[in-house]
Short mmCIF file of C-alpha atoms and ligand atoms in Angstrom, two decimals:
data_model
loop_
_atom_site.label_atom_id
_atom_site.label_comp_id
_atom_site.label_asym_id
_atom_site.label_seq_id
_atom_site.Cartn_x
_atom_site.Cartn_y
_atom_site.Cartn_z
CA MET A 1 42.30 91.84 -11.21
CA THR A 2 43.61 95.38 -10.86
CA ALA A 3 44.21 97.33 -14.06
CA VAL A 4 47.26 99.62 -13.81
CA PHE A 5 47.54 102.56 -16.20
CA GLY A 6 48.92 106.05 -16.72
CA HIS A 7 47.19 109.02 -18.31
CA LEU A 8 45.56 109.47 -21.71
CA ASN A 9 47.92 110.49 -24.55
CA PRO A 10 50.59 108.56 -22.68
CA ASP A 11 54.23 109.61 -22.43
CA THR A 12 57.19 107.43 -21.50
CA ASP A 13 56.52 107.78 -17.74
CA ALA A 14 52.83 106.88 -18.13
CA ILE A 15 53.60 103.65 -19.97
CA THR A 16 56.77 102.46 -18.24
CA SER A 17 55.40 103.29 -14.78
CA ALA A 18 52.28 101.22 -15.52
CA LEU A 19 54.48 98.28 -16.57
CA VAL A 20 56.80 98.50 -13.56
CA TYR A 21 54.10 99.23 -10.97
CA ALA A 22 51.98 96.31 -12.21
CA SER A 23 55.02 94.08 -11.82
CA PHE A 24 55.71 95.55 -8.35
CA LEU A 25 52.11 94.92 -7.27
CA ARG A 26 52.26 91.33 -8.51
CA ARG A 27 55.45 90.81 -6.49
CA THR A 28 53.58 92.05 -3.42
CA GLY A 29 50.65 89.69 -3.98
CA VAL A 30 48.23 91.87 -5.95
CA ASP A 31 46.83 90.44 -9.21
CA ALA A 32 47.71 93.39 -11.45
CA THR A 33 48.00 93.97 -15.21
CA ALA A 34 49.48 96.98 -17.00
CA TYR A 35 47.58 98.84 -19.71
CA ARG A 36 47.94 102.03 -21.74
CA LEU A 37 45.22 104.54 -22.55
CA GLY A 38 46.57 105.51 -25.97
CA GLU A 39 49.28 105.07 -28.56
CA PRO A 40 52.92 105.48 -27.53
CA ASN A 41 54.92 108.47 -28.77
CA LEU A 42 58.11 107.97 -30.79
CA GLU A 43 60.33 108.25 -27.71
CA THR A 44 58.35 105.61 -25.81
CA ALA A 45 58.45 103.25 -28.78
CA PHE A 46 62.24 103.73 -28.91
CA VAL A 47 62.59 103.02 -25.18
CA LEU A 48 60.49 99.85 -25.26
CA ARG A 49 62.30 98.60 -28.37
CA GLY A 50 65.67 99.16 -26.71
CA ALA A 51 64.53 97.36 -23.57
CA GLY A 52 62.97 94.48 -25.54
CA VAL A 53 59.64 95.04 -23.82
CA ASP A 54 56.20 94.79 -25.46
CA LEU A 55 53.70 97.61 -25.27
CA PRO A 56 51.02 97.00 -22.66
CA PRO A 57 47.55 96.44 -24.20
CA LEU A 58 45.27 99.36 -24.98
CA LEU A 59 42.40 99.94 -22.56
CA THR A 60 39.36 102.00 -23.58
CA GLU A 61 36.75 101.07 -20.98
CA LEU A 62 36.12 98.99 -17.88
CA PRO A 63 32.87 97.87 -16.23
CA ALA A 64 31.76 100.01 -13.27
CA GLY A 65 33.28 98.81 -10.01
CA SER A 66 36.48 97.43 -11.57
CA SER A 67 39.67 97.83 -9.51
CA VAL A 68 42.22 100.23 -10.94
CA ALA A 69 45.63 101.55 -9.92
CA LEU A 70 46.57 104.95 -11.35
CA VAL A 71 50.12 105.99 -12.09
CA ASP A 72 51.39 109.37 -13.32
CA HIS A 73 47.96 111.06 -13.06
CA ASN A 74 44.98 111.41 -10.77
CA GLU A 75 42.53 113.71 -12.57
CA SER A 76 39.47 112.15 -14.20
CA ALA A 77 39.82 114.34 -17.32
CA GLN A 78 43.19 112.65 -17.99
CA SER A 79 42.03 109.13 -17.19
CA LEU A 80 39.81 106.30 -18.37
CA PRO A 81 36.24 107.52 -19.06
CA GLY A 82 33.95 106.79 -16.10
CA LEU A 83 36.77 106.86 -13.54
CA HIS A 84 34.38 108.00 -10.79
CA ASP A 85 32.52 104.68 -11.10
CA LEU A 86 35.68 102.58 -10.80
CA ALA A 87 37.30 101.34 -7.58
CA VAL A 88 40.59 103.23 -7.36
CA THR A 89 42.77 101.12 -5.04
CA HIS A 90 46.20 102.72 -5.62
CA VAL A 91 47.58 106.03 -6.91
CA VAL A 92 51.28 106.74 -7.39
CA ASP A 93 51.76 110.20 -8.82
CA HIS A 94 53.86 113.36 -8.93
CA HIS A 95 51.21 115.83 -10.14
CA LYS A 96 48.93 118.21 -8.31
CA LEU A 97 45.92 116.60 -6.72
CA GLY A 98 42.87 117.12 -8.92
CA ASP A 99 39.33 115.81 -8.58
CA LEU A 100 40.37 112.40 -7.24
CA SER A 101 37.77 110.65 -5.12
CA THR A 102 37.54 107.00 -4.17
CA ASN A 103 34.79 104.65 -3.01
CA VAL A 104 37.19 102.15 -1.40
CA PRO A 105 40.14 102.54 0.99
CA VAL A 106 43.08 103.56 -1.15
CA TYR A 107 46.88 103.44 -1.18
CA LEU A 108 48.15 106.91 -2.09
CA ARG A 109 51.75 107.88 -2.77
CA PHE A 110 52.29 111.42 -4.02
CA GLU A 111 55.66 113.13 -4.06
CA PRO A 112 56.72 116.40 -5.70
CA VAL A 113 59.56 114.82 -7.65
CA GLY A 114 60.32 114.95 -11.37
CA CYS A 115 58.88 111.61 -12.35
CA THR A 116 56.60 108.79 -11.20
CA ALA A 117 59.48 106.39 -11.89
CA THR A 118 61.50 108.10 -9.15
CA ILE A 119 58.76 107.24 -6.64
CA LEU A 120 58.55 103.66 -7.99
CA THR A 121 62.29 103.23 -7.52
CA LYS A 122 61.90 104.35 -3.91
CA LEU A 123 59.00 101.90 -3.40
CA HIS A 124 61.24 99.02 -4.49
CA ARG A 125 64.05 100.12 -2.22
CA GLU A 126 61.71 100.56 0.73
CA ALA A 127 60.28 97.06 0.16
CA ASN A 128 63.76 95.57 -0.35
CA LEU A 129 62.69 94.30 -3.76
CA PRO A 130 65.56 94.22 -6.27
CA ILE A 131 64.96 96.04 -9.56
CA GLU A 132 65.72 93.92 -12.64
CA PRO A 133 67.98 95.44 -15.34
CA THR A 134 65.14 95.72 -17.85
CA GLU A 135 62.90 97.51 -15.37
CA ALA A 136 65.78 99.75 -14.31
CA ARG A 137 66.16 100.75 -17.96
CA LEU A 138 62.45 101.56 -18.21
CA LEU A 139 62.47 103.61 -15.00
CA LEU A 140 65.65 105.47 -15.92
CA SER A 141 64.18 106.31 -19.34
CA ALA A 142 61.07 107.74 -17.70
CA VAL A 143 63.10 110.01 -15.40
CA LEU A 144 65.23 111.26 -18.30
CA SER A 145 62.06 111.86 -20.33
CA ASP A 146 60.05 113.69 -17.66
CA THR A 147 62.97 115.84 -16.50
CA LEU A 148 64.38 116.37 -20.02
CA HIS A 149 67.59 114.92 -18.57
CA PHE A 150 67.49 117.26 -15.55
CA ARG A 151 66.81 120.42 -17.60
CA SER A 152 63.24 120.80 -16.33
CA PRO A 153 62.72 122.86 -13.15
CA THR A 154 60.69 119.90 -11.86
CA THR A 155 63.99 118.01 -11.38
CA THR A 156 64.90 117.15 -7.78
CA ALA A 157 68.05 115.77 -6.16
CA GLU A 158 66.20 112.47 -5.79
CA ASP A 159 65.65 112.22 -9.56
CA ARG A 160 69.39 112.66 -10.14
CA GLU A 161 70.28 110.14 -7.47
CA VAL A 162 67.77 107.60 -8.83
CA VAL A 163 69.16 107.90 -12.37
CA ALA A 164 72.69 107.21 -11.13
CA TYR A 165 71.41 104.20 -9.17
CA LEU A 166 69.35 102.80 -12.07
CA ALA A 167 72.07 103.36 -14.67
CA GLN A 168 74.34 100.98 -12.76
CA ILE A 169 71.67 98.27 -12.65
CA ALA A 170 70.69 98.77 -16.29
CA GLY A 171 74.32 98.82 -17.42
CA ILE A 172 73.96 102.19 -19.14
CA THR A 173 77.41 103.74 -18.89
CA ASP A 174 76.78 106.95 -20.88
CA VAL A 175 73.49 108.39 -19.65
CA SER A 176 73.89 111.63 -21.65
CA ALA A 177 74.33 109.73 -24.90
CA TYR A 178 71.30 107.57 -24.13
CA ALA A 179 69.18 110.64 -23.31
CA GLY A 180 70.31 112.20 -26.58
CA GLU A 181 69.14 109.12 -28.49
CA MET A 182 65.77 109.25 -26.73
CA PHE A 183 65.25 112.93 -27.60
CA ALA A 184 66.35 112.37 -31.20
CA ALA A 185 63.81 109.53 -31.51
CA LYS A 186 61.10 111.78 -30.08
CA SER A 187 61.98 114.56 -32.53
CA ASP A 188 61.97 112.33 -35.61
CA LEU A 189 58.41 113.32 -36.53
CA GLY A 190 58.72 112.69 -40.27
CA ASP A 191 55.26 112.91 -41.80
CA THR A 192 53.38 112.51 -38.50
CA PRO A 193 49.95 114.15 -39.07
CA ALA A 194 49.46 117.49 -37.32
CA ALA A 195 46.47 116.15 -35.36
CA THR A 196 48.69 113.37 -33.98
CA MET A 197 51.45 115.85 -33.11
CA LEU A 198 48.94 117.96 -31.14
CA LYS A 199 47.86 114.95 -29.07
CA MET A 200 51.29 113.40 -28.43
CA ASP A 201 51.66 115.16 -25.09
CA TYR A 202 48.31 116.74 -24.46
CA LYS A 203 46.17 117.20 -21.36
CA VAL A 204 42.89 118.92 -20.58
CA PHE A 205 42.74 121.16 -17.50
CA GLU A 206 39.88 123.19 -16.02
CA PHE A 207 40.53 126.89 -15.44
CA GLY A 208 37.77 129.19 -14.26
CA GLY A 209 35.39 126.24 -14.59
CA ARG A 210 36.08 125.76 -18.29
CA PRO A 211 38.20 123.16 -20.12
CA TYR A 212 41.45 124.09 -21.86
CA GLY A 213 43.62 121.78 -23.93
CA LEU A 214 47.35 122.15 -23.28
CA GLY A 215 49.66 120.39 -25.71
CA VAL A 216 53.44 120.28 -25.60
CA ILE A 217 55.83 119.15 -28.31
CA GLU A 218 59.29 118.60 -26.82
CA THR A 219 61.82 118.50 -29.62
CA THR A 220 65.44 118.99 -30.51
CA ASN A 221 64.25 120.43 -33.84
CA PRO A 222 61.79 123.27 -33.09
CA ALA A 223 62.27 124.76 -36.58
CA TYR A 224 60.69 121.66 -38.10
CA VAL A 225 57.65 121.84 -35.81
CA LEU A 226 57.20 125.62 -36.25
CA GLY A 227 57.48 125.06 -40.00
CA ARG A 228 54.22 123.12 -39.75
CA LYS A 229 52.45 125.92 -37.88
CA ALA A 230 49.54 126.29 -40.33
CA GLU A 231 48.64 122.59 -40.16
CA LEU A 232 49.00 122.54 -36.38
CA LEU A 233 46.72 125.56 -35.99
CA GLU A 234 44.13 123.78 -38.12
CA ALA A 235 44.36 120.71 -35.91
CA MET A 236 44.06 122.88 -32.77
CA ASP A 237 41.00 124.62 -34.18
CA ALA A 238 39.34 121.29 -35.03
CA GLU A 239 40.07 119.91 -31.54
CA LYS A 240 38.73 123.04 -29.86
CA ALA A 241 35.43 122.69 -31.71
CA ALA A 242 35.17 118.89 -31.43
CA SER A 243 35.78 118.84 -27.65
CA ASP A 244 34.01 122.14 -26.92
CA LEU A 245 37.09 123.67 -25.30
CA ALA A 246 37.45 127.26 -24.12
CA GLY A 247 40.97 127.38 -25.54
CA VAL A 248 43.84 125.31 -26.91
CA LEU A 249 47.54 126.03 -26.39
CA LEU A 250 50.34 124.14 -28.11
CA SER A 251 53.84 124.78 -26.77
CA VAL A 252 56.89 123.93 -28.85
CA VAL A 253 59.62 123.24 -26.30
CA ASP A 254 63.20 123.27 -27.52
CA ILE A 255 64.79 120.61 -25.30
CA LEU A 256 68.38 121.70 -25.91
CA GLY A 257 67.79 125.49 -26.00
CA GLU A 258 65.30 125.25 -23.10
CA THR A 259 62.79 127.65 -24.66
CA ASN A 260 59.02 127.59 -25.14
CA ARG A 261 57.25 129.07 -28.15
CA THR A 262 53.50 128.61 -28.04
CA LEU A 263 51.21 128.68 -31.07
CA VAL A 264 48.44 131.27 -30.80
CA LEU A 265 45.13 129.95 -32.12
CA SER A 266 42.84 132.97 -31.74
CA ALA A 267 42.34 136.27 -29.93
CA THR A 268 41.14 134.31 -26.84
CA GLU A 269 44.42 132.45 -26.48
CA GLU A 270 46.45 135.54 -27.36
CA ARG A 271 44.82 137.45 -24.51
CA LEU A 272 45.46 134.55 -22.13
CA LEU A 273 49.13 134.29 -23.10
CA THR A 274 49.85 138.00 -22.94
CA GLU A 275 47.97 138.55 -19.66
CA ALA A 276 48.97 135.37 -17.77
CA PHE A 277 52.60 135.26 -18.93
CA GLY A 278 53.31 138.74 -20.22
CA ALA A 279 54.29 137.02 -23.45
CA THR A 280 54.99 138.90 -26.66
CA VAL A 281 53.33 137.52 -29.77
CA THR A 282 55.03 137.61 -33.16
CA ASP A 283 53.58 136.01 -36.29
CA GLY A 284 51.08 133.94 -34.29
CA VAL A 285 53.74 132.58 -31.94
CA ALA A 286 53.99 133.61 -28.28
CA ASP A 287 57.43 133.70 -26.67
CA LEU A 288 57.12 132.05 -23.24
CA GLY A 289 60.84 132.27 -22.56
CA HIS A 290 62.27 129.42 -20.51
CA ARG A 291 58.95 128.06 -19.25
CA ILE A 292 59.56 124.47 -20.37
CA SER A 293 57.50 122.68 -17.72
CA ARG A 294 53.71 122.57 -18.22
CA LYS A 295 53.29 121.21 -14.70
CA LYS A 296 55.42 123.73 -12.90
CA GLN A 297 55.47 126.83 -15.11
CA ILE A 298 52.35 126.82 -17.29
CA VAL A 299 49.48 125.30 -15.30
CA PRO A 300 50.16 127.18 -12.01
CA ALA A 301 50.42 130.51 -13.88
CA LEU A 302 47.10 129.89 -15.62
CA GLU A 303 45.46 128.88 -12.33
CA ALA A 304 46.73 132.04 -10.66
CA TYR A 305 45.54 134.12 -13.60
CA PHE A 306 42.00 132.73 -13.52
CA GLU A 307 41.80 132.99 -9.72
CA SER A 308 42.76 136.66 -9.86
CA ARG A 309 40.02 137.55 -12.31
MN1 MN B 401 55.27 111.78 -15.25
#
């Protein structure tokens, strides 16, 4: 059996791509099962509910040598613990190549598009496998989520084309209205604990040989999130100590206004934000302007900054 899963702290793409790719692999003769590596965020729960699809089971470990297919990630720090001892047989991803290594021949499909679901849609079309309405809805939701309905600079013409194609199959006539409902669901944080908010969309990256935690909260209500700054800073501080990180950044991305305001935990992070981005810091919040994509606008700038030092 091949276990199919997306990254830790899963987003909508990580979970729906695992579901759809596992189904795709089964249709091509591979015994595959979808899993998730964490709890779904509010948007993902909304999407699955609307599609009438159950969450895939939670996976926390696998015996060494087990076959796995990775979607929506390839770096071990974002994957199942012990990834280097597993047999990675497939990777479908739209992120930069990290420390991926395999001990068996591997199927790799990487494309610099806005979403893993865009690549999965292409895989179905290339294999002449029809996409069922429910799966079309899942894939379309992932593209809208990852691209913030085409607002993110990661968006490509293929993502737009795929959404139009999938919307027809899924029977979604008003894509903008549906995207709005998804973003509202994601922003309905209620009394979500600050530690949970930090980890909803959170990844660890290595810069200059040291680990940094980069969280993003995409919301249509940034005032609510910034209103909980003190609690969030406490959660960031606790995570930094618990995971022995060199720094923690938490970006509050206003989906509709397309702005990024990043919470500044300490002098270390302040220096990083001012030097790598030229950001101005007011009241413990750094203004990162329109840098709304961690993948395209935050991580590369930090890599360039650490390489230049
Ligand atoms: Mn993705």
